[in-house]
mmCIF file of C-alpha atoms in Angstrom:
data_model
loop_
_atom_site.group_PDB
_atom_site.id
_atom_site.type_symbol
_atom_site.label_atom_id
_atom_site.label_comp_id
_atom_site.label_asym_id
_atom_site.label_seq_id
_atom_site.Cartn_x
_atom_site.Cartn_y
_atom_site.Cartn_z
ATOM 1 C CA UNK A 1 -0.047 -0.195 -0.182
ATOM 2 C CA UNK A 2 2.036 2.785 -1.528
ATOM 3 C CA UNK A 3 1.354 6.505 -0.060
ATOM 4 C CA UNK A 4 -0.622 8.612 -3.262
ATOM 5 C CA UNK A 5 1.578 10.896 -4.963
ATOM 6 C CA UNK A 6 -1.858 13.385 -5.006
ATOM 7 C CA UNK A 7 -3.765 15.534 -2.534
ATOM 8 C CA UNK A 8 -6.994 13.564 -0.756
ATOM 9 C CA UNK A 9 -9.943 15.307 0.057
ATOM 10 C CA UNK A 10 -11.602 14.058 2.989
ATOM 11 C CA UNK A 11 -14.790 13.866 4.202
ATOM 12 C CA UNK A 12 -15.786 14.874 7.693
ATOM 13 C CA UNK A 13 -14.656 11.704 10.544
ATOM 14 C CA UNK A 14 -17.089 12.764 13.775
ATOM 15 C CA UNK A 15 -16.732 10.736 16.704
ATOM 16 C CA UNK A 16 -19.208 11.093 19.269
ATOM 17 C CA UNK A 17 -18.649 13.408 22.950
ATOM 18 C CA UNK A 18 -19.554 14.110 25.816
ATOM 19 C CA UNK A 19 -20.948 18.194 25.022
ATOM 20 C CA UNK A 20 -23.155 19.773 22.849
ATOM 21 C CA UNK A 21 -21.859 21.652 19.167
ATOM 22 C CA UNK A 22 -21.618 21.417 15.856
ATOM 23 C CA UNK A 23 -24.012 23.901 13.998
ATOM 24 C CA UNK A 24 -20.565 25.630 12.901
ATOM 25 C CA UNK A 25 -18.842 22.633 11.317
ATOM 26 C CA UNK A 26 -21.801 21.942 9.441
ATOM 27 C CA UNK A 27 -22.145 25.854 8.064
ATOM 28 C CA UNK A 28 -18.036 25.935 7.439
ATOM 29 C CA UNK A 29 -18.924 22.649 4.767
ATOM 30 C CA UNK A 30 -21.683 23.675 3.788
ATOM 31 C CA UNK A 31 -23.796 21.100 4.518
ATOM 32 C CA UNK A 32 -26.018 23.149 6.600
ATOM 33 C CA UNK A 33 -29.222 22.673 4.552
ATOM 34 C CA UNK A 34 -29.126 18.690 3.969
ATOM 35 C CA UNK A 35 -30.899 16.363 5.918
ATOM 36 C CA UNK A 36 -30.477 15.649 9.458
ATOM 37 C CA UNK A 37 -28.173 19.115 9.672
ATOM 38 C CA UNK A 38 -26.522 20.490 11.991
ATOM 39 C CA UNK A 39 -27.897 17.529 14.257
ATOM 40 C CA UNK A 40 -25.439 14.515 12.805
ATOM 41 C CA UNK A 41 -22.915 16.917 12.719
ATOM 42 C CA UNK A 42 -21.588 16.789 16.286
ATOM 43 C CA UNK A 43 -18.714 19.069 17.845
ATOM 44 C CA UNK A 44 -15.454 17.937 16.591
ATOM 45 C CA UNK A 45 -14.278 16.911 13.537
ATOM 46 C CA UNK A 46 -11.310 15.217 13.674
ATOM 47 C CA UNK A 47 -8.958 15.381 10.171
ATOM 48 C CA UNK A 48 -7.049 13.218 8.741
ATOM 49 C CA UNK A 49 -6.639 11.297 12.283
ATOM 50 C CA UNK A 50 -4.729 8.382 13.332
ATOM 51 C CA UNK A 51 -5.814 8.866 16.930
ATOM 52 C CA UNK A 52 -8.082 6.401 18.336
ATOM 53 C CA UNK A 53 -10.332 7.716 21.477
ATOM 54 C CA UNK A 54 -9.243 6.745 24.721
ATOM 55 C CA UNK A 55 -9.949 3.085 25.239
ATOM 56 C CA UNK A 56 -11.378 2.896 22.052
ATOM 57 C CA UNK A 57 -9.442 0.547 19.199
ATOM 58 C CA UNK A 58 -10.782 2.790 15.694
ATOM 59 C CA UNK A 59 -13.242 5.090 16.726
ATOM 60 C CA UNK A 60 -11.793 8.322 15.788
ATOM 61 C CA UNK A 61 -9.819 6.878 13.110
ATOM 62 C CA UNK A 62 -9.962 8.407 9.621
ATOM 63 C CA UNK A 63 -10.530 6.656 6.692
ATOM 64 C CA UNK A 64 -8.671 7.487 3.088
ATOM 65 C CA UNK A 65 -11.332 6.907 -0.361
ATOM 66 C CA UNK A 66 -11.875 2.949 -0.474
ATOM 67 C CA UNK A 67 -12.336 2.401 2.971
ATOM 68 C CA UNK A 68 -8.111 1.544 4.190
ATOM 69 C CA UNK A 69 -7.348 2.906 7.446
ATOM 70 C CA UNK A 70 -5.160 6.299 7.456
ATOM 71 C CA UNK A 71 -3.019 4.502 10.659
ATOM 72 C CA UNK A 72 -2.552 1.565 8.576
ATOM 73 C CA UNK A 73 -1.801 2.727 5.015
ATOM 74 C CA UNK A 74 0.995 5.272 6.939
ATOM 75 C CA UNK A 75 2.797 2.047 8.442
ATOM 76 C CA UNK A 76 2.697 0.564 5.527
ATOM 77 C CA UNK A 77 4.393 3.451 3.619
ATOM 78 C CA UNK A 78 5.639 5.798 6.278
ATOM 79 C CA UNK A 79 8.462 7.283 4.216
ATOM 80 C CA UNK A 80 6.204 8.160 1.133
ATOM 81 C CA UNK A 81 3.506 9.643 3.519
ATOM 82 C CA UNK A 82 5.798 11.299 5.720
ATOM 83 C CA UNK A 83 9.083 11.963 4.157
ATOM 84 C CA UNK A 84 12.330 9.801 5.224
ATOM 85 C CA UNK A 85 13.353 13.111 7.819
ATOM 86 C CA UNK A 86 9.997 13.287 9.493
ATOM 87 C CA UNK A 87 10.518 8.941 9.906
ATOM 88 C CA UNK A 88 14.241 9.750 11.664
ATOM 89 C CA UNK A 89 12.685 11.639 14.021
ATOM 90 C CA UNK A 90 9.650 10.513 14.874
ATOM 91 C CA UNK A 91 9.311 7.702 13.710
ATOM 92 C CA UNK A 92 6.126 5.895 11.602
ATOM 93 C CA UNK A 93 3.709 8.498 13.803
ATOM 94 C CA UNK A 94 2.287 11.517 11.691
ATOM 95 C CA UNK A 95 3.353 13.305 15.297
ATOM 96 C CA UNK A 96 -0.139 15.281 14.189
ATOM 97 C CA UNK A 97 -3.792 15.363 14.862
ATOM 98 C CA UNK A 98 -5.723 18.212 13.847
ATOM 99 C CA UNK A 99 -9.383 18.697 14.514
ATOM 100 C CA UNK A 100 -12.624 21.338 13.920
ATOM 101 C CA UNK A 101 -13.922 22.110 17.202
ATOM 102 C CA UNK A 102 -17.277 24.124 17.692
ATOM 103 C CA UNK A 103 -18.322 24.584 21.589
ATOM 104 C CA UNK A 104 -21.939 24.609 21.473
ATOM 105 C CA UNK A 105 -21.631 24.879 25.531
ATOM 106 C CA UNK A 106 -18.734 25.835 27.467
ATOM 107 C CA UNK A 107 -15.890 22.576 27.838
ATOM 108 C CA UNK A 108 -14.916 21.490 31.286
ATOM 109 C CA UNK A 109 -11.919 22.561 33.137
ATOM 110 C CA UNK A 110 -9.353 20.108 32.129
ATOM 111 C CA UNK A 111 -5.682 19.708 31.469
ATOM 112 C CA UNK A 112 -3.120 17.079 29.407
ATOM 113 C CA UNK A 113 -0.026 15.410 30.533
ATOM 114 C CA UNK A 114 3.442 15.866 28.783
ATOM 115 C CA UNK A 115 5.520 13.246 27.291
ATOM 116 C CA UNK A 116 6.984 11.944 29.836
ATOM 117 C CA UNK A 117 3.898 11.427 32.107
ATOM 118 C CA UNK A 118 2.351 10.259 29.603
ATOM 119 C CA UNK A 119 5.566 8.058 28.567
ATOM 120 C CA UNK A 120 5.055 6.572 32.537
ATOM 121 C CA UNK A 121 1.532 6.374 32.709
ATOM 122 C CA UNK A 122 0.052 5.457 29.287
ATOM 123 C CA UNK A 123 3.123 3.996 27.467
ATOM 124 C CA UNK A 124 2.997 6.613 25.125
ATOM 125 C CA UNK A 125 5.558 8.418 23.702
ATOM 126 C CA UNK A 126 3.442 11.838 22.878
ATOM 127 C CA UNK A 127 1.553 13.878 25.302
ATOM 128 C CA UNK A 128 -1.018 16.406 24.637
ATOM 129 C CA UNK A 129 0.166 19.440 23.933
ATOM 130 C CA UNK A 130 -2.158 21.670 21.967
ATOM 131 C CA UNK A 131 -2.893 24.959 20.263
ATOM 132 C CA UNK A 132 -6.538 26.726 19.307
ATOM 133 C CA UNK A 133 -6.726 28.553 15.603
ATOM 134 C CA UNK A 134 -9.759 30.583 16.612
ATOM 135 C CA UNK A 135 -12.156 30.524 13.037
ATOM 136 C CA UNK A 136 -15.494 31.702 13.872
ATOM 137 C CA UNK A 137 -17.391 33.101 17.066
ATOM 138 C CA UNK A 138 -20.603 33.535 17.935
ATOM 139 C CA UNK A 139 -22.271 34.857 21.494
ATOM 140 C CA UNK A 140 -21.703 38.906 22.904
ATOM 141 C CA UNK A 141 -18.127 37.724 25.030
ATOM 142 C CA UNK A 142 -16.730 34.658 23.263
ATOM 143 C CA UNK A 143 -13.585 33.370 25.219
ATOM 144 C CA UNK A 144 -11.463 30.596 26.202
ATOM 145 C CA UNK A 145 -9.887 30.109 30.014
ATOM 146 C CA UNK A 146 -6.064 29.027 29.980
ATOM 147 C CA UNK A 147 -3.628 29.130 33.236
ATOM 148 C CA UNK A 148 -4.092 29.693 36.820
ATOM 149 C CA UNK A 149 -4.125 33.230 37.766
ATOM 150 C CA UNK A 150 -2.138 32.926 41.005
ATOM 151 C CA UNK A 151 -0.372 29.634 42.110
ATOM 152 C CA UNK A 152 -2.337 27.047 43.891
ATOM 153 C CA UNK A 153 -1.206 23.877 46.314
ATOM 154 C CA UNK A 154 -2.328 20.156 45.474
ATOM 155 C CA UNK A 155 -4.225 20.446 48.551
ATOM 156 C CA UNK A 156 -6.670 23.543 47.200
ATOM 157 C CA UNK A 157 -7.161 21.244 43.634
ATOM 158 C CA UNK A 158 -7.736 18.414 45.102
ATOM 159 C CA UNK A 159 -10.228 20.093 47.459
ATOM 160 C CA UNK A 160 -11.943 21.288 44.600
ATOM 161 C CA UNK A 161 -12.230 18.419 42.528
ATOM 162 C CA UNK A 162 -13.217 16.172 45.535
ATOM 163 C CA UNK A 163 -16.363 18.889 45.997
ATOM 164 C CA UNK A 164 -16.800 19.464 42.134
ATOM 165 C CA UNK A 165 -16.566 23.005 42.675
ATOM 166 C CA UNK A 166 -16.765 24.053 39.196
ATOM 167 C CA UNK A 167 -17.279 28.300 40.152
ATOM 168 C CA UNK A 168 -13.960 28.049 41.582
ATOM 169 C CA UNK A 169 -12.532 26.236 39.395
ATOM 170 C CA UNK A 170 -13.152 28.454 36.858
ATOM 171 C CA UNK A 171 -12.803 31.510 38.633
ATOM 172 C CA UNK A 172 -9.277 30.202 39.202
ATOM 173 C CA UNK A 173 -8.727 30.710 35.574
ATOM 174 C CA UNK A 174 -7.389 33.637 33.498
ATOM 175 C CA UNK A 175 -10.429 34.546 30.972
ATOM 176 C CA UNK A 176 -9.162 35.594 27.478
ATOM 177 C CA UNK A 177 -11.555 37.202 24.931
ATOM 178 C CA UNK A 178 -10.877 36.005 21.639
ATOM 179 C CA UNK A 179 -12.173 36.795 17.874
ATOM 180 C CA UNK A 180 -11.131 35.038 14.608
ATOM 181 C CA UNK A 181 -7.501 34.977 13.531
ATOM 182 C CA UNK A 182 -7.053 34.876 17.236
ATOM 183 C CA UNK A 183 -4.510 31.650 18.109
ATOM 184 C CA UNK A 184 -3.771 30.271 21.204
ATOM 185 C CA UNK A 185 -0.713 27.688 22.740
ATOM 186 C CA UNK A 186 -1.957 25.232 25.192
ATOM 187 C CA UNK A 187 1.476 23.797 26.887
ATOM 188 C CA UNK A 188 1.040 20.478 28.530
ATOM 189 C CA UNK A 189 -0.020 20.374 32.031
ATOM 190 C CA UNK A 190 -1.834 24.017 31.653
ATOM 191 C CA UNK A 191 -5.527 23.687 33.215
ATOM 192 C CA UNK A 192 -8.070 25.348 30.575
ATOM 193 C CA UNK A 193 -11.175 25.485 28.817
ATOM 194 C CA UNK A 194 -13.060 26.893 25.774
ATOM 195 C CA UNK A 195 -16.315 28.655 26.305
ATOM 196 C CA UNK A 196 -18.866 28.481 24.527
ATOM 197 C CA UNK A 197 -19.818 29.830 20.966
ATOM 198 C CA UNK A 198 -15.739 29.763 20.052
ATOM 199 C CA UNK A 199 -15.117 27.719 17.064
ATOM 200 C CA UNK A 200 -11.638 26.483 16.867
ATOM 201 C CA UNK A 201 -9.214 24.701 14.512
ATOM 202 C CA UNK A 202 -6.945 22.332 16.666
ATOM 203 C CA UNK A 203 -3.916 21.404 16.203
ATOM 204 C CA UNK A 204 -2.185 18.433 18.921
ATOM 205 C CA UNK A 205 -0.145 15.765 19.558
ATOM 206 C CA UNK A 206 -1.928 12.403 18.354
ATOM 207 C CA UNK A 207 -3.539 11.457 21.664
ATOM 208 C CA UNK A 208 -6.343 11.231 23.086
ATOM 209 C CA UNK A 209 -5.462 11.638 26.957
ATOM 210 C CA UNK A 210 -7.680 15.119 28.346
ATOM 211 C CA UNK A 211 -7.884 14.391 32.166
ATOM 212 C CA UNK A 212 -11.118 16.508 33.745
ATOM 213 C CA UNK A 213 -11.051 18.089 36.846
ATOM 214 C CA UNK A 214 -14.552 19.724 36.423
ATOM 215 C CA UNK A 215 -15.997 15.707 35.841
ATOM 216 C CA UNK A 216 -19.590 15.766 36.858
ATOM 217 C CA UNK A 217 -21.339 17.680 34.986
ATOM 218 C CA UNK A 218 -19.681 16.554 31.958
ATOM 219 C CA UNK A 219 -18.567 13.293 31.718
ATOM 220 C CA UNK A 220 -20.972 11.830 34.872
ATOM 221 C CA UNK A 221 -18.030 9.291 35.553
ATOM 222 C CA UNK A 222 -15.039 10.204 38.207
ATOM 223 C CA UNK A 223 -12.798 7.292 36.557
ATOM 224 C CA UNK A 224 -13.738 8.967 33.292
ATOM 225 C CA UNK A 225 -12.025 12.514 34.383
ATOM 226 C CA UNK A 226 -8.666 10.657 35.716
ATOM 227 C CA UNK A 227 -8.541 8.248 32.989
ATOM 228 C CA UNK A 228 -7.933 5.284 35.822
ATOM 229 C CA UNK A 229 -4.892 6.623 37.422
ATOM 230 C CA UNK A 230 -6.837 8.770 40.329
ATOM 231 C CA UNK A 231 -6.743 12.025 40.421
ATOM 232 C CA UNK A 232 -3.679 11.854 43.378
ATOM 233 C CA UNK A 233 -1.368 10.089 40.621
ATOM 234 C CA UNK A 234 -3.351 12.735 37.537
ATOM 235 C CA UNK A 235 -2.532 16.229 39.267
ATOM 236 C CA UNK A 236 1.067 15.582 39.311
ATOM 237 C CA UNK A 237 0.331 16.154 35.812
ATOM 238 C CA UNK A 238 -0.656 19.422 36.369
ATOM 239 C CA UNK A 239 0.439 22.788 36.207
ATOM 240 C CA UNK A 240 -0.193 24.440 39.460
ATOM 241 C CA UNK A 241 1.880 27.801 38.706
ATOM 242 C CA UNK A 242 0.453 31.335 38.396
ATOM 243 C CA UNK A 243 0.054 32.763 34.993
ATOM 244 C CA UNK A 244 0.044 36.693 35.017
ATOM 245 C CA UNK A 245 -0.903 38.900 32.085
ATOM 246 C CA UNK A 246 3.240 39.275 30.553
ATOM 247 C CA UNK A 247 3.390 35.207 31.240
ATOM 248 C CA UNK A 248 0.004 34.773 29.208
ATOM 249 C CA UNK A 249 0.903 36.860 26.354
ATOM 250 C CA UNK A 250 3.300 34.024 25.505
ATOM 251 C CA UNK A 251 0.876 31.856 24.405
ATOM 252 C CA UNK A 252 -1.262 34.144 22.229
ATOM 253 C CA UNK A 253 -1.191 35.922 18.869
ATOM 254 C CA UNK A 254 -3.668 38.360 17.071
ATOM 255 C CA UNK A 255 -3.372 37.412 13.500
ATOM 256 C CA UNK A 256 -6.329 39.001 11.993
ATOM 257 C CA UNK A 257 -5.076 41.748 10.410
ATOM 258 C CA UNK A 258 -1.380 41.043 9.295
ATOM 259 C CA UNK A 259 -0.676 40.791 5.594
ATOM 260 C CA UNK A 260 1.341 38.472 5.159
ATOM 261 C CA UNK A 261 0.587 35.632 2.159
ATOM 262 C CA UNK A 262 2.209 33.211 4.628
ATOM 263 C CA UNK A 263 1.849 33.810 8.355
ATOM 264 C CA UNK A 264 3.317 30.989 10.446
ATOM 265 C CA UNK A 265 0.016 32.015 12.834
ATOM 266 C CA UNK A 266 1.522 29.774 16.604
ATOM 267 C CA UNK A 267 3.355 31.100 19.423
ATOM 268 C CA UNK A 268 6.965 30.060 19.022
ATOM 269 C CA UNK A 269 6.713 27.324 22.001
ATOM 270 C CA UNK A 270 4.094 25.183 19.745
ATOM 271 C CA UNK A 271 7.013 24.960 17.457
ATOM 272 C CA UNK A 272 8.586 21.732 18.626
ATOM 273 C CA UNK A 273 4.947 19.750 18.768
ATOM 274 C CA UNK A 274 3.613 21.194 15.536
ATOM 275 C CA UNK A 275 3.207 24.061 12.856
ATOM 276 C CA UNK A 276 0.406 25.884 11.339
ATOM 277 C CA UNK A 277 0.304 28.384 8.859
ATOM 278 C CA UNK A 278 -2.031 31.306 6.870
ATOM 279 C CA UNK A 279 -2.034 31.011 3.368
ATOM 280 C CA UNK A 280 -3.150 33.647 1.634
ATOM 281 C CA UNK A 281 -1.970 33.417 -2.663
ATOM 282 C CA UNK A 282 -2.077 36.604 -4.030
ATOM 283 C CA UNK A 283 0.360 35.073 -7.289
ATOM 284 C CA UNK A 284 0.764 31.406 -7.012
ATOM 285 C CA UNK A 285 2.959 30.277 -4.137
ATOM 286 C CA UNK A 286 4.701 26.741 -3.877
ATOM 287 C CA UNK A 287 4.073 24.535 -1.243
ATOM 288 C CA UNK A 288 6.976 22.628 -0.261
ATOM 289 C CA UNK A 289 6.895 18.866 0.185
ATOM 290 C CA UNK A 290 5.467 17.669 3.285
ATOM 291 C CA UNK A 291 2.722 15.835 5.275
ATOM 292 C CA UNK A 292 0.116 18.484 5.539
ATOM 293 C CA UNK A 293 -3.102 18.772 6.544
ATOM 294 C CA UNK A 294 -5.108 21.726 4.701
ATOM 295 C CA UNK A 295 -8.042 23.424 5.885
ATOM 296 C CA UNK A 296 -10.160 26.065 3.547
ATOM 297 C CA UNK A 297 -10.810 28.753 5.682
ATOM 298 C CA UNK A 298 -12.708 30.749 3.325
ATOM 299 C CA UNK A 299 -12.454 31.131 -0.817
ATOM 300 C CA UNK A 300 -11.978 29.151 -3.471
ATOM 301 C CA UNK A 301 -8.538 28.631 -5.177
ATOM 302 C CA UNK A 302 -6.414 25.448 -6.938
ATOM 303 C CA UNK A 303 -3.843 23.035 -5.918
ATOM 304 C CA UNK A 304 -1.804 21.911 -8.935
ATOM 305 C CA UNK A 305 1.265 19.408 -8.991
ATOM 306 C CA UNK A 306 3.903 19.439 -11.132
ATOM 307 C CA UNK A 307 2.691 17.476 -13.776
ATOM 308 C CA UNK A 308 -0.042 19.558 -14.439
ATOM 309 C CA UNK A 309 -2.742 17.942 -12.273
ATOM 310 C CA UNK A 310 -5.036 19.783 -10.450
ATOM 311 C CA UNK A 311 -7.590 19.751 -7.657
ATOM 312 C CA UNK A 312 -10.346 22.539 -6.791
ATOM 313 C CA UNK A 313 -10.481 23.011 -3.334
ATOM 314 C CA UNK A 314 -13.445 25.646 -1.765
ATOM 315 C CA UNK A 315 -14.594 26.472 1.875
ATOM 316 C CA UNK A 316 -14.679 23.822 4.552
ATOM 317 C CA UNK A 317 -12.772 21.454 2.676
ATOM 318 C CA UNK A 318 -9.714 19.274 4.605
ATOM 319 C CA UNK A 319 -7.317 17.574 2.501
ATOM 320 C CA UNK A 320 -4.644 15.293 3.435
ATOM 321 C CA UNK A 321 -1.484 15.633 1.557
ATOM 322 C CA UNK A 322 1.061 13.275 1.502
ATOM 323 C CA UNK A 323 4.951 13.897 1.292
ATOM 324 C CA UNK A 324 4.936 11.640 -1.889
ATOM 325 C CA UNK A 325 2.584 14.364 -3.718
ATOM 326 C CA UNK A 326 5.762 16.411 -3.794
ATOM 327 C CA UNK A 327 5.981 20.449 -4.572
ATOM 328 C CA UNK A 328 2.199 21.583 -4.912
ATOM 329 C CA UNK A 329 1.188 25.244 -5.988
ATOM 330 C CA UNK A 330 -1.680 26.982 -4.595
ATOM 331 C CA UNK A 331 -3.550 29.681 -6.611
ATOM 332 C CA UNK A 332 -6.854 31.068 -6.155
ATOM 333 C CA UNK A 333 -8.819 33.641 -3.801
ATOM 334 C CA UNK A 334 -8.537 31.148 -0.874
ATOM 335 C CA UNK A 335 -7.286 31.438 2.895
ATOM 336 C CA UNK A 336 -6.301 27.783 4.076
ATOM 337 C CA UNK A 337 -4.596 26.851 6.762
ATOM 338 C CA UNK A 338 -1.603 24.393 6.462
ATOM 339 C CA UNK A 339 -1.513 22.124 9.467
ATOM 340 C CA UNK A 340 1.799 20.461 10.078
ATOM 341 C CA UNK A 341 4.336 17.692 12.024
ATOM 342 C CA UNK A 342 7.045 19.623 13.651
ATOM 343 C CA UNK A 343 10.160 20.433 11.362
ATOM 344 C CA UNK A 344 12.631 17.534 11.737
ATOM 345 C CA UNK A 345 16.139 18.594 12.500
ATOM 346 C CA UNK A 346 18.248 19.176 9.845
#
């Protein structure tokens, strides 16, 4: 099963979630008026996923045209899909999961383990650092929450979790107003939540490890909150330090007014984990060979290969580009978010 030498347009891939949302995903994909929409569209769309839901064998995995799992295809030809440099650095993992995430309600306060914690407790090479690219908002005060405003003891957090004191947990976090074009880097360990009405493209390491402090009204089961570890162990992965305004600013970027045709969207701290560029080709633009997920945020354009083959793209499309596709050309009145794994060391 060799990697294709052409980009692939992927359909929606929406494993069931515990929270409401999905209308923004349906609208972006142009499917809002179809029967059963937006009810059929859940709040998350896992794009080019080789990651399954926690505790599941296959739910969440993407399938390629014709039916094979992307995970199996990459395992069969990792160099074709990912490139030799990537395989030498990261093995046969894509090292990336991209999601469309539409928060129809506020998400619970939660956090994710880093690589070392995930290796010790989940036998995983990857933890779950993530980043959000805000592409839409609704409501009067769209907000995300990140980092404790004051340093806390483990005892204090443990008491909040035991009592499921959701108002206090949320109030302890920095509330960050957001608008389209804003990006937020969420390092592993950082407590966070996404507010209702915030629609993001999320880049993350390829795992589904979420440790949920505010579990009762969302998950209904304490074990799902600590993923079977017990909170005594899970809280060791939590960043309890204080994030003041200056420190928090290192995670944020405001890019809506930036005019560059190629714009690096994420804060520098995200680079060891993934890359995201906003592409707006005023003239045809060359894209270097790379495994990539392309999310068409707006407009219509064309991808073209060196042999003259061309593929039309439009708002809401999600494209998977194998390394074997080589250099491509992007043209048109289009805004594309190019999501890629971290760069392999040269």
